[in-house]
Amino acid sequence: MTTSHDKSRQTPLYAEHQRLSASFTDFAGWSMPVRYSSDIAEHIAVRTAAGLFDLSHMGEIELTGPQAGLALDHALVGHPSKLAIGRARYSMLCDPDGGILDDLVVYRLAEERFLVVANAGNVDPVLEALEQRVTSYDAQLRDATHDWALIAVQGPAAAAIVSELTDTELAELKYYAIAEATLAGSDVLLARTGYTGEDGFEIYGRPEHAEHLWTELLRVGEPHGLVPAGLACRDTLRLEAGMPLYGHELSRDVTPFEAGLGRVVAFGKEIAFVGDQALAVRRDAGPRRLLVGLVSSGRRSPRSGYSVLDPGTGAVVGSVTSGAPSPTLGHPIAMAYVNVGFDQPGTQLHVDIRGTRDDVEVVAPPFYRRAQ
């Protein structure tokens, strides 16, 4: 029997996932491991030891040339031309009306070379938008997605594990930095970034080296408690860390200000950027809704799409974007957009869970913050 999963694209690590008896799901057209053992066990391993993720479905776009930085200044809401070589920054690509096309990480690999990492489901629209926006600059844009496999090691034991396979001094690789390195005999880009709320590394290696990197990391990581981890636990990890997910907290209908990410918008750049005028208007007018955290002492979790209600009137005042039981905290957590006036921490609200109302309290994300 043929399933939609059979038609999905496969990463260079697909055979390894099969060997480890992973369960698969289609994600953005890719056949990705959703879990290997249990969602909770993998989640706890990342919080207490380390997890190994295949992120090869993400999109990599390279921009090179004398005006590559200026081109990105025009295309994105951030200020990539000010990035130091070897540093990274979280940024966004917005529509002219200020809606979010994608949230991205931009790495500066050299004076005239940048690497932009896009969400798997947004690679095509990001490429199309960037091609239009950089055309008047002395810069060359290239879809480098097929050049890279991406593996992440996340958790408190990540540095100890990675250090066994490289001579790079990891203590000198700061958070949101990237360096060329040799790992298990392969040339890689080693970035101290991640999406779990833990310390960790994202490793960009050539696809033909991916299996060797994966198996070597598992080999040296096993004594440290490293386990392969799937997309299911990645979602609960990022939710606990209060990190937005495109398609849930972020979309073309949302501006960075509503998402609580206005800090990534760099007004006052030397050149205009796409969406600047609309974003200035939205900033000055103030948002009508805001992204908040919700916690519940109940047993049932608010889920994406559930209505948030005013307990006094029963009126709908918001909508849940993501929700799950928190394996770390032991109670349900969620993120939701609520109308201004219902966004202050401590506000008591209801969530309509399949026809019944459960009590929730507004909190400021993140729900979990690792010890420094």
Short mmCIF file of C-alpha atoms in Angstrom, two decimals, residues 171-320:
data_model
loop_
_atom_site.label_atom_id
_atom_site.label_comp_id
_atom_site.label_asym_id
_atom_site.label_seq_id
_atom_site.Cartn_x
_atom_site.Cartn_y
_atom_site.Cartn_z
CA ALA A 171 34.32 27.33 25.14
CA GLU A 172 35.30 30.01 22.61
CA LEU A 173 32.24 29.31 20.46
CA LYS A 174 29.67 31.59 22.08
CA TYR A 175 25.88 31.36 21.85
CA TYR A 176 24.74 32.36 18.35
CA ALA A 177 28.21 31.95 16.85
CA ILE A 178 29.42 29.71 14.01
CA ALA A 179 32.84 28.42 12.96
CA GLU A 180 34.40 26.15 10.36
CA ALA A 181 35.49 22.98 12.15
CA THR A 182 36.47 19.38 11.66
CA LEU A 183 34.12 16.91 13.33
CA ALA A 184 34.74 13.17 13.21
CA GLY A 185 37.14 13.80 10.33
CA SER A 186 34.63 15.79 8.25
CA ASP A 187 34.68 19.50 7.47
CA VAL A 188 31.58 21.11 8.95
CA LEU A 189 30.09 24.42 10.00
CA LEU A 190 29.60 24.24 13.75
CA ALA A 191 26.99 26.64 15.17
CA ARG A 192 26.07 27.13 18.82
CA THR A 193 22.38 27.55 18.11
CA GLY A 194 19.23 25.52 18.66
CA TYR A 195 15.48 25.40 19.15
CA THR A 196 15.04 23.55 22.42
CA GLY A 197 15.96 26.01 25.17
CA GLU A 198 19.11 24.03 25.95
CA ASP A 199 22.77 24.56 25.18
CA GLY A 200 23.67 22.79 21.98
CA PHE A 201 25.10 22.76 18.50
CA GLU A 202 23.78 22.68 14.97
CA ILE A 203 26.18 20.93 12.62
CA TYR A 204 26.12 21.67 8.87
CA GLY A 205 27.88 18.83 7.07
CA ARG A 206 27.97 17.55 3.52
CA PRO A 207 25.16 15.09 2.77
CA GLU A 208 27.62 12.30 1.91
CA HIS A 209 29.15 12.65 5.40
CA ALA A 210 25.83 12.76 7.28
CA GLU A 211 25.59 9.07 8.22
CA HIS A 212 29.16 9.03 9.53
CA LEU A 213 28.58 12.18 11.61
CA TRP A 214 25.29 10.80 12.97
CA THR A 215 26.68 7.40 13.96
CA GLU A 216 29.84 8.88 15.49
CA LEU A 217 27.81 11.33 17.58
CA LEU A 218 25.59 8.47 18.77
CA ARG A 219 28.64 6.36 19.59
CA VAL A 220 30.44 8.95 21.72
CA GLY A 221 27.19 10.37 23.08
CA GLU A 222 25.68 7.15 24.41
CA PRO A 223 27.75 7.15 27.65
CA HIS A 224 26.55 10.74 28.22
CA GLY A 225 22.89 9.74 27.82
CA LEU A 226 22.48 10.96 24.23
CA VAL A 227 19.45 9.54 22.41
CA PRO A 228 18.04 10.16 18.92
CA ALA A 229 15.10 12.53 19.21
CA GLY A 230 12.19 13.17 16.85
CA LEU A 231 9.94 16.01 15.85
CA ALA A 232 7.36 15.32 18.57
CA CYS A 233 9.69 16.11 21.45
CA ARG A 234 11.22 18.99 19.50
CA ASP A 235 7.78 20.60 19.55
CA THR A 236 7.26 20.23 23.32
CA LEU A 237 10.83 21.42 23.96
CA ARG A 238 10.40 24.59 21.91
CA LEU A 239 6.97 25.19 23.47
CA GLU A 240 8.40 25.02 26.99
CA ALA A 241 11.12 27.44 25.85
CA GLY A 242 8.47 29.83 24.51
CA MET A 243 9.83 29.70 20.97
CA PRO A 244 7.32 30.46 18.21
CA LEU A 245 6.65 28.01 15.39
CA TYR A 246 5.82 29.20 11.90
CA GLY A 247 2.28 28.16 10.99
CA HIS A 248 1.22 28.34 14.62
CA GLU A 249 2.48 31.48 16.38
CA LEU A 250 3.82 33.13 13.20
CA SER A 251 2.15 33.70 9.84
CA ARG A 252 1.46 36.31 7.18
CA ASP A 253 -1.46 37.50 9.35
CA VAL A 254 0.83 38.36 12.26
CA THR A 255 3.41 41.15 12.67
CA PRO A 256 6.54 40.83 14.84
CA PHE A 257 4.97 43.24 17.37
CA GLU A 258 1.95 41.01 18.01
CA ALA A 259 4.29 38.04 18.46
CA GLY A 260 6.29 39.94 21.08
CA LEU A 261 9.30 40.05 18.73
CA GLY A 262 9.37 43.72 17.86
CA ARG A 263 12.97 43.80 19.06
CA VAL A 264 14.12 42.06 15.86
CA VAL A 265 12.84 44.94 13.69
CA ALA A 266 15.70 47.37 13.04
CA PHE A 267 14.20 50.74 12.22
CA GLY A 268 16.70 53.43 11.26
CA LYS A 269 18.80 51.35 8.88
CA GLU A 270 20.69 53.26 6.19
CA ILE A 271 18.40 51.78 3.52
CA ALA A 272 14.68 51.08 3.45
CA PHE A 273 13.55 47.50 4.02
CA VAL A 274 10.49 45.70 2.75
CA GLY A 275 7.62 46.24 5.17
CA ASP A 276 9.22 49.14 7.05
CA GLN A 277 6.40 51.63 6.53
CA ALA A 278 3.64 49.21 7.44
CA LEU A 279 5.56 47.99 10.47
CA ALA A 280 6.14 51.56 11.68
CA VAL A 281 2.40 52.20 11.50
CA ARG A 282 1.65 48.97 13.37
CA ARG A 283 4.29 49.80 15.99
CA ASP A 284 2.91 53.29 16.58
CA ALA A 285 -0.71 52.15 16.68
CA GLY A 286 0.07 49.35 19.10
CA PRO A 287 -1.07 45.74 18.70
CA ARG A 288 -4.70 44.72 19.13
CA ARG A 289 -3.73 41.24 20.24
CA LEU A 290 -0.63 39.77 21.83
CA LEU A 291 1.01 36.37 22.16
CA VAL A 292 0.91 35.12 25.75
CA GLY A 293 1.57 31.95 27.68
CA LEU A 294 -1.22 30.01 29.40
CA VAL A 295 -0.82 27.51 32.23
CA SER A 296 -3.40 25.16 33.64
CA SER A 297 -3.56 22.99 36.72
CA GLY A 298 -6.07 20.72 34.99
CA ARG A 299 -5.41 17.45 33.22
CA ARG A 300 -6.45 18.42 29.71
CA SER A 301 -4.27 20.54 27.44
CA PRO A 302 -5.46 23.48 25.38
CA ARG A 303 -4.71 22.71 21.74
CA SER A 304 -4.16 24.80 18.62
CA GLY A 305 -7.39 26.45 17.49
CA TYR A 306 -9.22 26.23 20.82
CA SER A 307 -11.01 29.45 21.84
CA VAL A 308 -9.87 31.55 24.79
CA LEU A 309 -12.81 33.04 26.71
CA ASP A 310 -13.44 35.90 29.11
CA PRO A 311 -14.69 34.14 32.30
CA GLY A 312 -17.00 37.04 33.11
CA THR A 313 -18.90 37.26 29.83
CA GLY A 314 -18.01 34.08 27.97
CA ALA A 315 -16.90 36.17 25.00
CA VAL A 316 -14.12 34.85 22.81
CA VAL A 317 -11.01 36.97 23.49
CA GLY A 318 -8.35 34.87 21.82
CA SER A 319 -7.23 31.61 20.27
CA VAL A 320 -4.69 28.97 21.27
#
